Amino acid sequence: MIGAGQLARMTQQAAIALGVELRVLAGSPGESAARVISDVRLGDYRELADLRDFAKGCDAVTFDHEHVPTEHVRALAADGLAVHPGADALVHAQDKAVMRERLTAIGAPCPPWRRIETAADVEAFGAEHGWPVVLKAVRGGYDGRGVWVCRSAEEAAEVLASGVPLMAEAFVSFERELAVLVARSPHGQGVSYPVVETVQRDGICVEVLAPAPGLDPEQAAVAQRIALNIAHELGVTGLLAVEMFATPSGLVVNELAMRPHNSGHWTIDGARTSQFEQHLRAVLDLPLGSPSMAAPVVVMANLLGGDDPDVFSRYEHVMAHDPGIKVHFYGKEVRPGRKIGHVTALGTDLDEVRARARHAAVYLSEGVYT
Amino acid sequence: MIGAGQLARMTQQAAIALGVELRVLAGSPGESAARVISDVRLGDYRELADLRDFAKGCDAVTFDHEHVPTEHVRALAADGLAVHPGADALVHAQDKAVMRERLTAIGAPCPPWRRIETAADVEAFGAEHGWPVVLKAVRGGYDGRGVWVCRSAEEAAEVLASGVPLMAEAFVSFERELAVLVARSPHGQGVSYPVVETVQRDGICVEVLAPAPGLDPEQAAVAQRIALNIAHELGVTGLLAVEMFATPSGLVVNELAMRPHNSGHWTIDGARTSQFEQHLRAVLDLPLGSPSMAAPVVVMANLLGGDDPDVFSRYEHVMAHDPGIKVHFYGKEVRPGRKIGHVTALGTDLDEVRARARHAAVYLSEGVYT
């Protein structure tokens, strides 16, 4: 796995069970996954030579993030390596304009969008589709970075001044955000987890509710079909997370990710097969595991770093308060607002399960009793 | 954790989630846990100097096996280290005669037993309690090794000739074997998992049924009370597994182990808190986790090495056959009869769940379709 963040770290838990010897490419030995994996190689994922050294002897190569240059992914495959997802699929998670072109072509629901270069382009787009206009960096954004909601041509001009390649999208007035996580193997087997609701704050996912509360079963099936169809049409191998907006007139695809995803962390404790095991099974072309839930309601809450870095000292309270809460800590240095872990609660009543997850997350992050 | 077998390996999965930095003392880098943990120290658990080097800087020290000399455990504690379980508790899992003395003293149900030295001692014991007589090595036995069922004085004489320190126990004619896994923290908090039935073949556990099928709830409560009482009286910190015989006249304690135990492997997938997480929480004096089950019926089957070492090639069949089966592979060299992994199945119907677990275990071990 190229990259050694928390996704690689949690993949190691699944690899241990399967007897898969997981190797990671880390930028430094202190990274989240590098702390818990024995086979750590140090290198730069932007350097093809480092990637080639790293991949030597691997049965399959996959990713903890989207930032490996597409041409390097292609070069590794040309070397004869099994790279999952492959470059032709992965580019859709790397380049938002390529993604929109392809989704439009296969009929997946998208907001109005356009590649833009000048202030005049944005003004024309705003005149046609209304304001605000959402500007997105074509490459490199995550967790709300690289996305600007512009209320006027002046605001858009400021973003344009940065020189980053941009595209425009119509602002989608949504009721809530949903996510569908699917897996697809090189054999073409596909499986979908239940549709979840993701709750964001300041562009960062803070809470995931599984299954999405009150979702009409037909709309859930539509969402799963959209995601499985994207995986099929794009030739995704491994996991695909499809973030969607639920609007009064239907679903709209927002973003794609081709790796284990924050919206699927609930599956570690809450599904028969965790997304990390599922990703390993998919990239190794093993039959996929059951996505069924381990409880009627599962809520995952992210731990965001607060002012006090001593998270571990607060374990005592949350564990005593709720013996069923599952704590996941990424071993990362605590910085305000940074994702440093998550908690998962399972049960039958949404309000109760959600309150438990939130209590633990807020207490661990900030030491505040809610 | 001193020792780097599969118990340490599976403890790493729990340590990753909790953000606990697990260090293991391994005899060689190829051992099961050493393959998946970054902080591996090589050394000999029988050498105090190696143990001291290993333990330097650890917040707590615990064990993957019972074979560390009791006096070394005592010496580490005298150095100021938090050792769990401590020597005074651990000796009861190391020395079967000390265990029987103590259990007899606290009123836990034991078979008739006696320390023996000569053939005459065995004959006298047999005359009093009947034949066969069970001879046990006082120290060092496991998985049926160090236990001899002697039908006559002649058979006993052969065992005595080995020179190993022995004790005699009356042969218990049991209906089935049960196991109770409890955890106790230094604070004195105790928790018990549901009572399970363990199925042995040639002295090796092959299958664990959770909960023990058809067990009378009152007898289950008695079994749990016996185990919690032993943990309390012996001052156990960490996990305690109590193996019991169910006989027509009640429960009889067979063996004790003070570490994660084969009879608790089902908890990884089948309980809210795995035994490995529970052990870490106990030895770090954190509040204990919920022992509740994730499904009404959970069956664990051990994978014993067969003639064909290529277990991984057989994943495809078992995963395709049963997307809900959980496979755990220990990364150990395959040798006939050696425990190389386990599988877990969850569900509601015992016969069906048991058949699923058995099918996967037999196929993975031997490539035979049952």
PDB file of N, CA and C in Angstrom, chain B residues 51-126:
ATOM      1  N   LEU B  51      14.967 -10.221  29.577  1.00  0.00           N
ATOM      2  CA  LEU B  51      13.664  -9.699  29.996  1.00  0.00           C
ATOM      3  C   LEU B  51      13.783  -8.252  30.452  1.00  0.00           C
ATOM      4  N   ARG B  52      14.861  -7.973  31.201  1.00  0.00           N
ATOM      5  CA  ARG B  52      15.044  -6.595  31.699  1.00  0.00           C
ATOM      6  C   ARG B  52      15.279  -5.617  30.561  1.00  0.00           C
ATOM      7  N   ASP B  53      16.108  -6.002  29.603  1.00  0.00           N
ATOM      8  CA  ASP B  53      16.331  -5.127  28.437  1.00  0.00           C
ATOM      9  C   ASP B  53      15.021  -4.877  27.705  1.00  0.00           C
ATOM     10  N   PHE B  54      14.284  -5.942  27.537  1.00  0.00           N
ATOM     11  CA  PHE B  54      13.025  -5.861  26.807  1.00  0.00           C
ATOM     12  C   PHE B  54      12.039  -4.916  27.494  1.00  0.00           C
ATOM     13  N   ALA B  55      11.949  -5.033  28.816  1.00  0.00           N
ATOM     14  CA  ALA B  55      10.889  -4.332  29.553  1.00  0.00           C
ATOM     15  C   ALA B  55      11.182  -2.856  29.782  1.00  0.00           C
ATOM     16  N   LYS B  56      12.430  -2.460  29.528  1.00  0.00           N
ATOM     17  CA  LYS B  56      12.816  -1.066  29.778  1.00  0.00           C
ATOM     18  C   LYS B  56      11.891  -0.114  29.003  1.00  0.00           C
ATOM     19  N   GLY B  57      11.222   0.770  29.722  1.00  0.00           N
ATOM     20  CA  GLY B  57      10.370   1.768  29.065  1.00  0.00           C
ATOM     21  C   GLY B  57       8.940   1.322  28.826  1.00  0.00           C
ATOM     22  N   CYS B  58       8.618   0.072  29.165  1.00  0.00           N
ATOM     23  CA  CYS B  58       7.236  -0.386  28.981  1.00  0.00           C
ATOM     24  C   CYS B  58       6.348   0.108  30.128  1.00  0.00           C
ATOM     25  N   ASP B  59       5.122   0.490  29.798  1.00  0.00           N
ATOM     26  CA  ASP B  59       4.170   0.905  30.837  1.00  0.00           C
ATOM     27  C   ASP B  59       3.617  -0.305  31.583  1.00  0.00           C
ATOM     28  N   ALA B  60       3.542  -1.433  30.884  1.00  0.00           N
ATOM     29  CA  ALA B  60       3.055  -2.664  31.507  1.00  0.00           C
ATOM     30  C   ALA B  60       3.679  -3.834  30.757  1.00  0.00           C
ATOM     31  N   VAL B  61       3.862  -4.918  31.476  1.00  0.00           N
ATOM     32  CA  VAL B  61       4.443  -6.127  30.881  1.00  0.00           C
ATOM     33  C   VAL B  61       3.443  -7.263  31.063  1.00  0.00           C
ATOM     34  N   THR B  62       3.197  -8.009  29.976  1.00  0.00           N
ATOM     35  CA  THR B  62       2.307  -9.155  30.080  1.00  0.00           C
ATOM     36  C   THR B  62       2.845 -10.287  29.202  1.00  0.00           C
ATOM     37  N   PHE B  63       2.065 -11.348  29.047  1.00  0.00           N
ATOM     38  CA  PHE B  63       2.612 -12.589  28.501  1.00  0.00           C
ATOM     39  C   PHE B  63       1.746 -13.182  27.398  1.00  0.00           C
ATOM     40  N   ASP B  64       2.423 -13.808  26.454  1.00  0.00           N
ATOM     41  CA  ASP B  64       1.772 -14.581  25.404  1.00  0.00           C
ATOM     42  C   ASP B  64       1.760 -16.070  25.780  1.00  0.00           C
ATOM     43  N   HIS B  65       2.505 -16.449  26.796  1.00  0.00           N
ATOM     44  CA  HIS B  65       2.572 -17.850  27.247  1.00  0.00           C
ATOM     45  C   HIS B  65       2.960 -17.889  28.727  1.00  0.00           C
ATOM     46  N   GLU B  66       2.915 -19.095  29.307  1.00  0.00           N
ATOM     47  CA  GLU B  66       3.162 -19.226  30.753  1.00  0.00           C
ATOM     48  C   GLU B  66       4.596 -19.590  31.100  1.00  0.00           C
ATOM     49  N   HIS B  67       5.518 -19.568  30.144  1.00  0.00           N
ATOM     50  CA  HIS B  67       6.788 -20.237  30.368  1.00  0.00           C
ATOM     51  C   HIS B  67       7.908 -19.373  30.934  1.00  0.00           C
ATOM     52  N   VAL B  68       7.606 -18.115  31.238  1.00  0.00           N
ATOM     53  CA  VAL B  68       8.642 -17.271  31.860  1.00  0.00           C
ATOM     54  C   VAL B  68       8.841 -17.744  33.302  1.00  0.00           C
ATOM     55  N   PRO B  69      10.093 -18.015  33.717  1.00  0.00           N
ATOM     56  CA  PRO B  69      10.311 -18.498  35.077  1.00  0.00           C
ATOM     57  C   PRO B  69       9.710 -17.548  36.122  1.00  0.00           C
ATOM     58  N   THR B  70       8.998 -18.148  37.088  1.00  0.00           N
ATOM     59  CA  THR B  70       8.295 -17.342  38.084  1.00  0.00           C
ATOM     60  C   THR B  70       9.219 -16.341  38.765  1.00  0.00           C
ATOM     61  N   GLU B  71      10.462 -16.764  39.051  1.00  0.00           N
ATOM     62  CA  GLU B  71      11.367 -15.866  39.776  1.00  0.00           C
ATOM     63  C   GLU B  71      11.752 -14.667  38.914  1.00  0.00           C
ATOM     64  N   HIS B  72      11.766 -14.830  37.604  1.00  0.00           N
ATOM     65  CA  HIS B  72      12.045 -13.689  36.722  1.00  0.00           C
ATOM     66  C   HIS B  72      10.869 -12.708  36.717  1.00  0.00           C
ATOM     67  N   VAL B  73       9.659 -13.255  36.756  1.00  0.00           N
ATOM     68  CA  VAL B  73       8.472 -12.399  36.815  1.00  0.00           C
ATOM     69  C   VAL B  73       8.525 -11.567  38.095  1.00  0.00           C
ATOM     70  N   ARG B  74       8.922 -12.219  39.162  1.00  0.00           N
ATOM     71  CA  ARG B  74       9.051 -11.535  40.444  1.00  0.00           C
ATOM     72  C   ARG B  74      10.131 -10.451  40.379  1.00  0.00           C
ATOM     73  N   ALA B  75      11.231 -10.768  39.717  1.00  0.00           N
ATOM     74  CA  ALA B  75      12.345  -9.813  39.621  1.00  0.00           C
ATOM     75  C   ALA B  75      11.940  -8.572  38.828  1.00  0.00           C
ATOM     76  N   LEU B  76      11.170  -8.761  37.766  1.00  0.00           N
ATOM     77  CA  LEU B  76      10.730  -7.603  36.972  1.00  0.00           C
ATOM     78  C   LEU B  76       9.844  -6.681  37.803  1.00  0.00           C
ATOM     79  N   ALA B  77       8.959  -7.294  38.591  1.00  0.00           N
ATOM     80  CA  ALA B  77       8.093  -6.478  39.448  1.00  0.00           C
ATOM     81  C   ALA B  77       8.934  -5.739  40.496  1.00  0.00           C
ATOM     82  N   ALA B  78       9.951  -6.424  41.012  1.00  0.00           N
ATOM     83  CA  ALA B  78      10.832  -5.789  42.006  1.00  0.00           C
ATOM     84  C   ALA B  78      11.597  -4.616  41.392  1.00  0.00           C
ATOM     85  N   ASP B  79      11.814  -4.673  40.070  1.00  0.00           N
ATOM     86  CA  ASP B  79      12.448  -3.543  39.370  1.00  0.00           C
ATOM     87  C   ASP B  79      11.512  -2.337  39.261  1.00  0.00           C
ATOM     88  N   GLY B  80      10.257  -2.519  39.660  1.00  0.00           N
ATOM     89  CA  GLY B  80       9.305  -1.411  39.599  1.00  0.00           C
ATOM     90  C   GLY B  80       8.379  -1.467  38.396  1.00  0.00           C
ATOM     91  N   LEU B  81       8.450  -2.547  37.626  1.00  0.00           N
ATOM     92  CA  LEU B  81       7.595  -2.665  36.451  1.00  0.00           C
ATOM     93  C   LEU B  81       6.195  -3.154  36.831  1.00  0.00           C
ATOM     94  N   ALA B  82       5.193  -2.685  36.063  1.00  0.00           N
ATOM     95  CA  ALA B  82       3.828  -3.187  36.240  1.00  0.00           C
ATOM     96  C   ALA B  82       3.713  -4.484  35.451  1.00  0.00           C
ATOM     97  N   VAL B  83       3.749  -5.616  36.152  1.00  0.00           N
ATOM     98  CA  VAL B  83       3.698  -6.916  35.482  1.00  0.00           C
ATOM     99  C   VAL B  83       2.333  -7.544  35.738  1.00  0.00           C
ATOM    100  N   HIS B  84       1.602  -7.858  34.665  1.00  0.00           N
ATOM    101  CA  HIS B  84       0.248  -8.415  34.800  1.00  0.00           C
ATOM    102  C   HIS B  84       0.075  -9.620  33.887  1.00  0.00           C
ATOM    103  N   PRO B  85      -0.292 -10.801  34.435  1.00  0.00           N
ATOM    104  CA  PRO B  85      -0.498 -11.048  35.857  1.00  0.00           C
ATOM    105  C   PRO B  85       0.834 -11.066  36.609  1.00  0.00           C
ATOM    106  N   GLY B  86       0.782 -10.798  37.905  1.00  0.00           N
ATOM    107  CA  GLY B  86       1.974 -10.853  38.746  1.00  0.00           C
ATOM    108  C   GLY B  86       2.373 -12.294  39.044  1.00  0.00           C
ATOM    109  N   ALA B  87       3.588 -12.435  39.578  1.00  0.00           N
ATOM    110  CA  ALA B  87       4.127 -13.789  39.828  1.00  0.00           C
ATOM    111  C   ALA B  87       3.233 -14.602  40.762  1.00  0.00           C
ATOM    112  N   ASP B  88       2.678 -13.949  41.783  1.00  0.00           N
ATOM    113  CA  ASP B  88       1.882 -14.685  42.778  1.00  0.00           C
ATOM    114  C   ASP B  88       0.610 -15.263  42.167  1.00  0.00           C
ATOM    115  N   ALA B  89       0.095 -14.591  41.146  1.00  0.00           N
ATOM    116  CA  ALA B  89      -1.063 -15.143  40.420  1.00  0.00           C
ATOM    117  C   ALA B  89      -0.597 -16.136  39.362  1.00  0.00           C
ATOM    118  N   LEU B  90       0.396 -15.717  38.591  1.00  0.00           N
ATOM    119  CA  LEU B  90       0.822 -16.505  37.426  1.00  0.00           C
ATOM    120  C   LEU B  90       1.283 -17.915  37.795  1.00  0.00           C
ATOM    121  N   VAL B  91       1.875 -18.044  38.970  1.00  0.00           N
ATOM    122  CA  VAL B  91       2.390 -19.361  39.366  1.00  0.00           C
ATOM    123  C   VAL B  91       1.293 -20.428  39.330  1.00  0.00           C
ATOM    124  N   HIS B  92       0.035 -20.008  39.530  1.00  0.00           N
ATOM    125  CA  HIS B  92      -1.073 -20.971  39.489  1.00  0.00           C
ATOM    126  C   HIS B  92      -1.385 -21.471  38.081  1.00  0.00           C
ATOM    127  N   ALA B  93      -0.892 -20.740  37.077  1.00  0.00           N
ATOM    128  CA  ALA B  93      -1.053 -21.221  35.698  1.00  0.00           C
ATOM    129  C   ALA B  93       0.210 -21.918  35.225  1.00  0.00           C
ATOM    130  N   GLN B  94       1.253 -21.896  36.073  1.00  0.00           N
ATOM    131  CA  GLN B  94       2.529 -22.507  35.707  1.00  0.00           C
ATOM    132  C   GLN B  94       2.738 -23.848  36.402  1.00  0.00           C
ATOM    133  N   ASP B  95       2.242 -23.914  37.627  1.00  0.00           N
ATOM    134  CA  ASP B  95       2.503 -25.088  38.469  1.00  0.00           C
ATOM    135  C   ASP B  95       1.159 -25.698  38.858  1.00  0.00           C
ATOM    136  N   LYS B  96       0.873 -26.866  38.298  1.00  0.00           N
ATOM    137  CA  LYS B  96      -0.455 -27.454  38.500  1.00  0.00           C
ATOM    138  C   LYS B  96      -0.682 -27.882  39.954  1.00  0.00           C
ATOM    139  N   ALA B  97       0.385 -28.232  40.668  1.00  0.00           N
ATOM    140  CA  ALA B  97       0.211 -28.646  42.065  1.00  0.00           C
ATOM    141  C   ALA B  97      -0.101 -27.431  42.930  1.00  0.00           C
ATOM    142  N   VAL B  98       0.602 -26.332  42.681  1.00  0.00           N
ATOM    143  CA  VAL B  98       0.302 -25.095  43.411  1.00  0.00           C
ATOM    144  C   VAL B  98      -1.140 -24.680  43.124  1.00  0.00           C
ATOM    145  N   MET B  99      -1.534 -24.804  41.858  1.00  0.00           N
ATOM    146  CA  MET B  99      -2.906 -24.457  41.472  1.00  0.00           C
ATOM    147  C   MET B  99      -3.908 -25.299  42.244  1.00  0.00           C
ATOM    148  N   ARG B 100      -3.689 -26.620  42.292  1.00  0.00           N
ATOM    149  CA  ARG B 100      -4.654 -27.494  42.982  1.00  0.00           C
ATOM    150  C   ARG B 100      -4.716 -27.182  44.482  1.00  0.00           C
ATOM    151  N   GLU B 101      -3.555 -26.900  45.061  1.00  0.00           N
ATOM    152  CA  GLU B 101      -3.543 -26.567  46.498  1.00  0.00           C
ATOM    153  C   GLU B 101      -4.397 -25.349  46.778  1.00  0.00           C
ATOM    154  N   ARG B 102      -4.198 -24.352  45.939  1.00  0.00           N
ATOM    155  CA  ARG B 102      -4.880 -23.084  46.167  1.00  0.00           C
ATOM    156  C   ARG B 102      -6.381 -23.211  45.869  1.00  0.00           C
ATOM    157  N   LEU B 103      -6.709 -23.872  44.764  1.00  0.00           N
ATOM    158  CA  LEU B 103      -8.135 -24.016  44.433  1.00  0.00           C
ATOM    159  C   LEU B 103      -8.854 -24.812  45.507  1.00  0.00           C
ATOM    160  N   THR B 104      -8.175 -25.842  46.020  1.00  0.00           N
ATOM    161  CA  THR B 104      -8.773 -26.623  47.107  1.00  0.00           C
ATOM    162  C   THR B 104      -9.016 -25.721  48.312  1.00  0.00           C
ATOM    163  N   ALA B 105      -8.026 -24.865  48.597  1.00  0.00           N
ATOM    164  CA  ALA B 105      -8.127 -23.984  49.772  1.00  0.00           C
ATOM    165  C   ALA B 105      -9.283 -22.995  49.643  1.00  0.00           C
ATOM    166  N   ILE B 106      -9.537 -22.509  48.431  1.00  0.00           N
ATOM    167  CA  ILE B 106     -10.615 -21.506  48.283  1.00  0.00           C
ATOM    168  C   ILE B 106     -11.957 -22.152  47.950  1.00  0.00           C
ATOM    169  N   GLY B 107     -11.982 -23.466  47.904  1.00  0.00           N
ATOM    170  CA  GLY B 107     -13.258 -24.158  47.718  1.00  0.00           C
ATOM    171  C   GLY B 107     -13.715 -24.296  46.283  1.00  0.00           C
ATOM    172  N   ALA B 108     -12.810 -24.066  45.316  1.00  0.00           N
ATOM    173  CA  ALA B 108     -13.183 -24.295  43.916  1.00  0.00           C
ATOM    174  C   ALA B 108     -13.211 -25.802  43.667  1.00  0.00           C
ATOM    175  N   PRO B 109     -14.163 -26.272  42.847  1.00  0.00           N
ATOM    176  CA  PRO B 109     -14.313 -27.726  42.683  1.00  0.00           C
ATOM    177  C   PRO B 109     -13.154 -28.345  41.906  1.00  0.00           C
ATOM    178  N   CYS B 110     -12.466 -29.290  42.527  1.00  0.00           N
ATOM    179  CA  CYS B 110     -11.324 -29.987  41.930  1.00  0.00           C
ATOM    180  C   CYS B 110     -11.577 -31.488  41.974  1.00  0.00           C
ATOM    181  N   PRO B 111     -10.944 -32.246  41.079  1.00  0.00           N
ATOM    182  CA  PRO B 111     -10.981 -33.701  41.241  1.00  0.00           C
ATOM    183  C   PRO B 111     -10.046 -34.064  42.406  1.00  0.00           C
ATOM    184  N   PRO B 112     -10.189 -35.279  42.986  1.00  0.00           N
ATOM    185  CA  PRO B 112      -9.178 -35.735  43.939  1.00  0.00           C
ATOM    186  C   PRO B 112      -7.804 -35.676  43.268  1.00  0.00           C
ATOM    187  N   TRP B 113      -6.790 -35.240  44.027  1.00  0.00           N
ATOM    188  CA  TRP B 113      -5.458 -35.090  43.418  1.00  0.00           C
ATOM    189  C   TRP B 113      -4.403 -35.294  44.508  1.00  0.00           C
ATOM    190  N   ARG B 114      -3.171 -35.503  44.108  1.00  0.00           N
ATOM    191  CA  ARG B 114      -2.074 -35.666  45.071  1.00  0.00           C
ATOM    192  C   ARG B 114      -0.740 -35.479  44.351  1.00  0.00           C
ATOM    193  N   ARG B 115       0.222 -34.862  45.023  1.00  0.00           N
ATOM    194  CA  ARG B 115       1.589 -34.860  44.509  1.00  0.00           C
ATOM    195  C   ARG B 115       2.120 -36.282  44.642  1.00  0.00           C
ATOM    196  N   ILE B 116       2.832 -36.768  43.662  1.00  0.00           N
ATOM    197  CA  ILE B 116       3.356 -38.134  43.750  1.00  0.00           C
ATOM    198  C   ILE B 116       4.831 -38.165  43.384  1.00  0.00           C
ATOM    199  N   GLU B 117       5.523 -39.149  43.915  1.00  0.00           N
ATOM    200  CA  GLU B 117       6.946 -39.298  43.593  1.00  0.00           C
ATOM    201  C   GLU B 117       7.302 -40.709  43.144  1.00  0.00           C
ATOM    202  N   THR B 118       6.610 -41.690  43.685  1.00  0.00           N
ATOM    203  CA  THR B 118       6.985 -43.078  43.410  1.00  0.00           C
ATOM    204  C   THR B 118       5.804 -43.855  42.830  1.00  0.00           C
ATOM    205  N   ALA B 119       6.143 -45.049  42.301  1.00  0.00           N
ATOM    206  CA  ALA B 119       5.097 -45.932  41.779  1.00  0.00           C
ATOM    207  C   ALA B 119       4.127 -46.323  42.892  1.00  0.00           C
ATOM    208  N   ALA B 120       4.659 -46.438  44.085  1.00  0.00           N
ATOM    209  CA  ALA B 120       3.802 -46.802  45.226  1.00  0.00           C
ATOM    210  C   ALA B 120       2.771 -45.701  45.491  1.00  0.00           C
ATOM    211  N   ASP B 121       3.196 -44.421  45.328  1.00  0.00           N
ATOM    212  CA  ASP B 121       2.267 -43.297  45.505  1.00  0.00           C
ATOM    213  C   ASP B 121       1.095 -43.420  44.519  1.00  0.00           C
ATOM    214  N   VAL B 122       1.430 -43.762  43.258  1.00  0.00           N
ATOM    215  CA  VAL B 122       0.387 -43.861  42.245  1.00  0.00           C
ATOM    216  C   VAL B 122      -0.544 -45.031  42.558  1.00  0.00           C
ATOM    217  N   GLU B 123       0.061 -46.137  42.962  1.00  0.00           N
ATOM    218  CA  GLU B 123      -0.776 -47.308  43.285  1.00  0.00           C
ATOM    219  C   GLU B 123      -1.724 -47.018  44.441  1.00  0.00           C
ATOM    220  N   ALA B 124      -1.204 -46.318  45.433  1.00  0.00           N
ATOM    221  CA  ALA B 124      -2.063 -45.967  46.570  1.00  0.00           C
ATOM    222  C   ALA B 124      -3.193 -45.044  46.124  1.00  0.00           C
ATOM    223  N   PHE B 125      -2.844 -44.074  45.254  1.00  0.00           N
ATOM    224  CA  PHE B 125      -3.845 -43.127  44.748  1.00  0.00           C
ATOM    225  C   PHE B 125      -4.904 -43.856  43.935  1.00  0.00           C
ATOM    226  N   GLY B 126      -4.425 -44.794  43.084  1.00  0.00           N
ATOM    227  CA  GLY B 126      -5.355 -45.566  42.259  1.00  0.00           C
ATOM    228  C   GLY B 126      -6.253 -46.448  43.122  1.00  0.00           C
TER     229      GLY B 126
END
